[in-house]
C-alpha cells in the first residue's frame, strides 16, 4: 500500500490502521495496488462505454429513404462531421491536369504495353502538398475511371507488376486498365520509419511514417488519413475536369483499395458522392477494438457516430463492395535502429475474421433495411469456406465494374507483359516527398496557429471587468469541456467514502481516502490534517497533484535520495506543516502502456484521460466541501509535471478550485507537442497519448488560463527544466499577464523563475497560496 516514505514519517502498523475511520466514512480495507486497480477499473468502464456506443448511434442519424436525393441530404450532417474528424477540412487546389514526372535520367513513361501506357504523374492537392503515382492510360476507348489504391507498404509499380511483390491475380489496377479503365494509382505514406525524424536537430524515431504524420497532424485538427483521402479526391477532381471538356463523355468513377488503401478508398467514397462505386478489401470490420489497431488509425470521436456499418450508409445509395481479403500482419512499429529512439506506439492488425466482417456487413445492411429496392445494398465478396479472397478477386472486380455500368469481364483478356523502361528507378525518393510534404504542411499550420487563436479566441472578446470576463468564458468553457477534453455526463454513484489512517508525523495525520465515481471507477488520495487544527475550524485546502508515473505518497516522500524527493520536495507535507489541509489525489497516468491504452480507448469515444480525471476531482471536491474542517470556498490546486497539465485543465472546467498553480509544465504547449524543430518535442518521445485533437486551433495554455481567470493563477518555472524553453514559456505567459492587467487584477497572476530543474521550488508558490487562500504565515 505504501512506498517507503521516510523515517520522518511514522507508517502506522496494523493496530493503527484498524483505528476508527474519519467521521462520516466507512473503514477502508484491503492492501491491493489501488493505482493499478484504478487503471484497470477505468479500462472496464471504457469497455462498457464502447460497447454501448453502437446502440446510441442511431439517435444521431435521421435517414430519409423517401428518395435518393432525400437520403443524400439527410446524411449530410454526418458526412460533414465525418470529414471534420478525419481532417478533410482544407480546400483543395484545382486539378486541370496531371504533370508527368520525368528527368534526364528517368522517362516519364515507365511502361508501354499492348493494352495500356503507364505514365509517372503528379497532381496538386493542397498548398505544398501533391499526390504522386502512376497513370494507366488504356489504348482502347476509356469506359470508366478508377483510383486504385495499394497498401501503404506497396508501391504503385507493384500493383501492375513493374516491381515484384504482388501476384498477378491481385494486381487489380493492371486488370482494370486492360479492360479499358483509366486508372490512377497514388502512393500512400508507408509504415517504414526512414523519414521519421529531423536531421536538423539530430533526433530520429522508430515511428512509422504514418504515426510520424499522425502525431503532429492530430494536434492541428488534421490526420494522415485525411491527407491521403484528399490526395485521392484530388484525382476525382481531375476525373471530373476531364469529363467537363468539350466532346468528352461522362464516365463512371470508382475507387478500390486494399488494407490501408482499403481504408482510404472507403473513407474517400464516404466523403464524396461523386464516387459511384467502391471496393474495400482487407479493411472493413467492427471498429469496437480500434484502440488495439495502429495509432495512426485513431480518430477522435469516431465511435460516437460511426462504426464501419454507419460509414457504409454514407456511401449509400451508391455501391459498396466489401472484400474479405488477406492482409500483411502488423505486430507493432518497426524496431528502433541505431540512432533512433524507440518511442512509437504499440498497435496490431491482421486479416479480419470472416465472422467479424460478416457481422458488420449485416449491421450495415440492417441500417439500410428501410431503403427502397433501387438502393443497392453493400455486397460481401468472400469464399464459402470463410477463408480470405482477393484482393481484387474476380467477384469483387466484376461487381465493381458492373455497378459502374461497365459490362466487361476484366479477366476475359490476359494482361500484357510489363517491364520498367526506367533505369535505376528507386521509389524511396517519392516516399520521402510524400512524407515531407505532409510534415511541411502541418508545420505551416503550427506556425500560423497562434495568429489563428488570436483571431478566433481573443479578438472577439469584449470584457473590461472580471465579471464580464467570467460571462465571456461560459461558451468557451463549454467548448473546451465538450470538444477538447470530452465529457462523460454519466450520473455519478454516491460517494460512499472509505478511509483509514496511513501515516502520522508530529505535525499532521495522514488519512487514505477512497470515493466512488462510477462502477469500477473510484477516486483515491491522501488527506493530510494538521494537528493544530481546532475543533470547528475551517481551513483552506491545497490539492497537491503528482506527475507522470507518480503516486500520492511521492508528494510527501522525505527521502532525499529518492527520485520522488528530487521532483516534489515533499511539497504536500511542507504545506500541511504550514497549516493547510492537503489532499493528494491519484491521477491514473501511471502504468506506461496500461494507462496509455486508456487514452486509446477514450479517443474514439470523443474523450480523453481528463474526461475521467475531472469527474474524479469533481467527486473529491464534493467530499472535501462536506468536511467540517474545510473552507469550501478556499480550495487551491498545485501540480507538477503531468500534475501541471492537470493544473491547466481541471480548474479550467471545475470552477470550485479557487486558484491554480502550474509547476514544471507550463509551455507553448501546442509547439511542445507538434514541433519537429526542437529536440524536447513530444514528437521524439514515447508519450504517444499526449496529443489532443485540434488543440492547436482552439486552446493553448494561454487560452486554458483564460478559463481559470479571474481566479488567481501562477506558473513555477525552473530555468534548466527541459520540459520547455524559457523564451517560449515567457511568450505564452505574457498573454496571461496582459489579460489580468487589462482586467485590473494583475497581481492575481504571477510567474516565478528559479535556477533549477524539473522540480517544486516552493518559495513564491507557498507565499502565493498563503496570500490567495487567506491563511496567515505562522
Short mmCIF file of C-alpha atoms in Angstrom, two decimals, residues 92-274:
data_model
loop_
_atom_site.label_atom_id
_atom_site.label_comp_id
_atom_site.label_asym_id
_atom_site.label_seq_id
_atom_site.Cartn_x
_atom_site.Cartn_y
_atom_site.Cartn_z
CA UNK A 92 -8.14 21.52 -52.43
CA UNK A 93 -6.31 23.17 -55.28
CA UNK A 94 -7.91 22.86 -58.74
CA UNK A 95 -6.56 19.99 -60.84
CA UNK A 96 -6.72 20.83 -64.52
CA UNK A 97 -4.12 18.28 -65.48
CA UNK A 98 -1.68 15.73 -64.14
CA UNK A 99 2.01 16.50 -64.54
CA UNK A 100 4.38 13.93 -65.96
CA UNK A 101 7.29 13.09 -63.68
CA UNK A 102 10.40 12.74 -65.79
CA UNK A 103 14.05 13.61 -65.55
CA UNK A 104 17.04 13.47 -67.87
CA UNK A 105 17.77 10.02 -66.48
CA UNK A 106 14.26 8.67 -65.99
CA UNK A 107 11.47 8.55 -68.54
CA UNK A 108 8.00 9.79 -67.68
CA UNK A 109 6.72 6.59 -69.35
CA UNK A 110 7.72 3.71 -67.10
CA UNK A 111 5.97 1.11 -69.27
CA UNK A 112 4.15 0.70 -72.57
CA UNK A 113 2.10 -2.43 -73.30
CA UNK A 114 -0.30 -3.54 -75.99
CA UNK A 115 -3.20 -2.70 -73.68
CA UNK A 116 -2.19 0.48 -71.85
CA UNK A 117 0.58 3.00 -71.40
CA UNK A 118 1.94 3.86 -67.97
CA UNK A 119 2.87 7.43 -67.01
CA UNK A 120 4.60 8.61 -63.85
CA UNK A 121 2.43 11.50 -62.69
CA UNK A 122 2.00 14.14 -60.02
CA UNK A 123 -1.02 16.31 -59.19
CA UNK A 124 -1.73 19.27 -56.88
CA UNK A 125 -3.73 18.68 -53.69
CA UNK A 126 -3.12 21.43 -51.11
CA UNK A 127 -0.63 24.26 -50.85
CA UNK A 128 2.71 22.45 -50.84
CA UNK A 129 1.08 19.01 -50.98
CA UNK A 130 0.81 16.91 -54.11
CA UNK A 131 -0.14 13.38 -54.97
CA UNK A 132 2.20 11.16 -56.90
CA UNK A 133 1.92 7.79 -58.56
CA UNK A 134 1.12 6.14 -61.87
CA UNK A 135 -1.49 6.81 -64.56
CA UNK A 136 -2.57 3.82 -66.63
CA UNK A 137 -3.95 5.04 -69.97
CA UNK A 138 -5.86 2.33 -71.92
CA UNK A 139 -5.25 2.08 -75.65
CA UNK A 140 -8.88 1.13 -76.26
CA UNK A 141 -11.77 3.57 -75.64
CA UNK A 142 -11.97 4.52 -71.98
CA UNK A 143 -15.03 3.03 -70.28
CA UNK A 144 -14.51 4.33 -66.74
CA UNK A 145 -12.11 5.96 -64.31
CA UNK A 146 -10.83 4.37 -61.10
CA UNK A 147 -8.43 5.31 -58.33
CA UNK A 148 -6.71 2.04 -57.39
CA UNK A 149 -5.01 2.34 -54.02
CA UNK A 150 -2.32 -0.08 -52.85
CA UNK A 151 -1.49 -0.90 -49.26
CA UNK A 152 0.79 1.60 -47.53
CA UNK A 153 3.81 -0.69 -47.86
CA UNK A 154 3.18 -1.39 -51.53
CA UNK A 155 4.27 0.83 -54.41
CA UNK A 156 2.16 1.73 -57.42
CA UNK A 157 4.65 -0.21 -59.53
CA UNK A 158 3.90 -3.41 -57.60
CA UNK A 159 0.18 -3.03 -58.30
CA UNK A 160 0.81 -3.52 -62.03
CA UNK A 161 3.78 -5.91 -61.90
CA UNK A 162 6.50 -3.37 -62.70
CA UNK A 163 8.12 -4.38 -59.42
CA UNK A 164 7.88 -7.72 -57.60
CA UNK A 165 5.79 -8.29 -54.51
CA UNK A 166 2.17 -8.77 -55.61
CA UNK A 167 0.98 -11.88 -57.50
CA UNK A 168 -0.55 -11.21 -60.91
CA UNK A 169 -4.04 -12.26 -59.80
CA UNK A 170 -4.03 -9.50 -57.16
CA UNK A 171 -2.74 -6.70 -59.41
CA UNK A 172 -6.22 -5.20 -59.67
CA UNK A 173 -5.03 -1.94 -61.23
CA UNK A 174 -3.50 -3.90 -64.10
CA UNK A 175 -6.65 -5.95 -64.74
CA UNK A 176 -8.80 -2.82 -64.72
CA UNK A 177 -6.56 -0.98 -67.18
CA UNK A 178 -6.57 -4.00 -69.51
CA UNK A 179 -10.38 -3.72 -69.51
CA UNK A 180 -10.37 -0.13 -70.76
CA UNK A 181 -10.49 1.66 -67.40
CA UNK A 182 -8.32 4.72 -66.92
CA UNK A 183 -6.55 4.12 -63.60
CA UNK A 184 -4.57 6.37 -61.27
CA UNK A 185 -2.53 4.64 -58.56
CA UNK A 186 -1.48 7.01 -55.75
CA UNK A 187 1.43 6.48 -53.39
CA UNK A 188 0.49 6.15 -49.72
CA UNK A 189 2.61 7.14 -46.75
CA UNK A 190 4.30 3.92 -45.72
CA UNK A 191 4.78 2.10 -42.43
CA UNK A 192 8.57 2.38 -42.66
CA UNK A 193 10.40 4.82 -40.36
CA UNK A 194 13.16 6.09 -42.66
CA UNK A 195 11.98 9.71 -42.61
CA UNK A 196 10.51 9.85 -39.10
CA UNK A 197 12.76 12.40 -37.51
CA UNK A 198 14.63 15.59 -38.17
CA UNK A 199 18.31 15.58 -39.12
CA UNK A 200 18.49 19.32 -38.37
CA UNK A 201 18.07 18.62 -34.65
CA UNK A 202 19.62 15.16 -34.70
CA UNK A 203 16.52 13.30 -33.49
CA UNK A 204 15.12 10.18 -35.17
CA UNK A 205 12.42 7.78 -34.05
CA UNK A 206 11.07 4.34 -34.91
CA UNK A 207 7.61 5.77 -35.50
CA UNK A 208 6.15 4.54 -38.80
CA UNK A 209 5.80 7.41 -41.25
CA UNK A 210 2.07 7.19 -40.72
CA UNK A 211 2.45 7.73 -36.96
CA UNK A 212 5.03 10.49 -37.51
CA UNK A 213 2.47 12.46 -39.54
CA UNK A 214 -0.46 11.37 -37.34
CA UNK A 215 1.04 12.82 -34.14
CA UNK A 216 1.73 16.31 -35.36
CA UNK A 217 -1.38 16.46 -37.56
CA UNK A 218 -3.74 15.31 -34.77
CA UNK A 219 -2.74 18.31 -32.65
CA UNK A 220 -3.67 20.59 -35.56
CA UNK A 221 -7.02 19.02 -36.43
CA UNK A 222 -5.62 17.09 -39.38
CA UNK A 223 -4.91 13.41 -39.92
CA UNK A 224 -2.69 11.26 -42.09
CA UNK A 225 -5.90 9.51 -43.16
CA UNK A 226 -7.50 12.80 -44.13
CA UNK A 227 -4.46 13.91 -46.09
CA UNK A 228 -4.50 10.69 -48.09
CA UNK A 229 -8.23 10.97 -48.72
CA UNK A 230 -7.53 14.47 -50.04
CA UNK A 231 -4.89 13.05 -52.41
CA UNK A 232 -7.47 10.58 -53.73
CA UNK A 233 -10.24 13.17 -54.03
CA UNK A 234 -7.89 15.43 -55.97
CA UNK A 235 -7.73 12.65 -58.59
CA UNK A 236 -11.52 12.53 -58.59
CA UNK A 237 -11.44 16.30 -59.19
CA UNK A 238 -9.25 15.66 -62.22
CA UNK A 239 -11.52 12.89 -63.48
CA UNK A 240 -14.47 15.26 -63.32
CA UNK A 241 -12.47 18.02 -65.01
CA UNK A 242 -11.62 15.72 -67.94
CA UNK A 243 -15.30 14.89 -68.30
CA UNK A 244 -16.19 18.59 -68.46
CA UNK A 245 -14.04 19.22 -71.52
CA UNK A 246 -15.77 19.63 -74.92
CA UNK A 247 -16.80 16.36 -76.54
CA UNK A 248 -15.70 14.38 -73.50
CA UNK A 249 -18.02 11.57 -72.40
CA UNK A 250 -19.40 11.31 -68.89
CA UNK A 251 -17.68 8.35 -67.32
CA UNK A 252 -18.36 6.44 -64.10
CA UNK A 253 -15.86 6.92 -61.29
CA UNK A 254 -14.84 4.24 -58.80
CA UNK A 255 -12.22 3.58 -56.14
CA UNK A 256 -10.66 0.36 -54.91
CA UNK A 257 -8.09 -0.24 -52.22
CA UNK A 258 -6.51 -2.90 -50.07
CA UNK A 259 -5.52 -2.85 -46.36
CA UNK A 260 -4.53 0.77 -45.55
CA UNK A 261 -5.55 1.56 -49.12
CA UNK A 262 -8.90 -0.07 -48.40
CA UNK A 263 -9.49 2.35 -45.54
CA UNK A 264 -8.59 5.32 -47.76
CA UNK A 265 -10.88 4.09 -50.54
CA UNK A 266 -13.70 3.50 -48.03
CA UNK A 267 -13.34 6.92 -46.46
CA UNK A 268 -12.95 8.73 -49.79
CA UNK A 269 -16.22 7.27 -51.03
CA UNK A 270 -17.94 8.21 -47.76
CA UNK A 271 -16.73 11.80 -48.19
CA UNK A 272 -17.53 12.27 -51.88
CA UNK A 273 -20.82 11.30 -53.58
CA UNK A 274 -19.18 11.71 -56.99
#
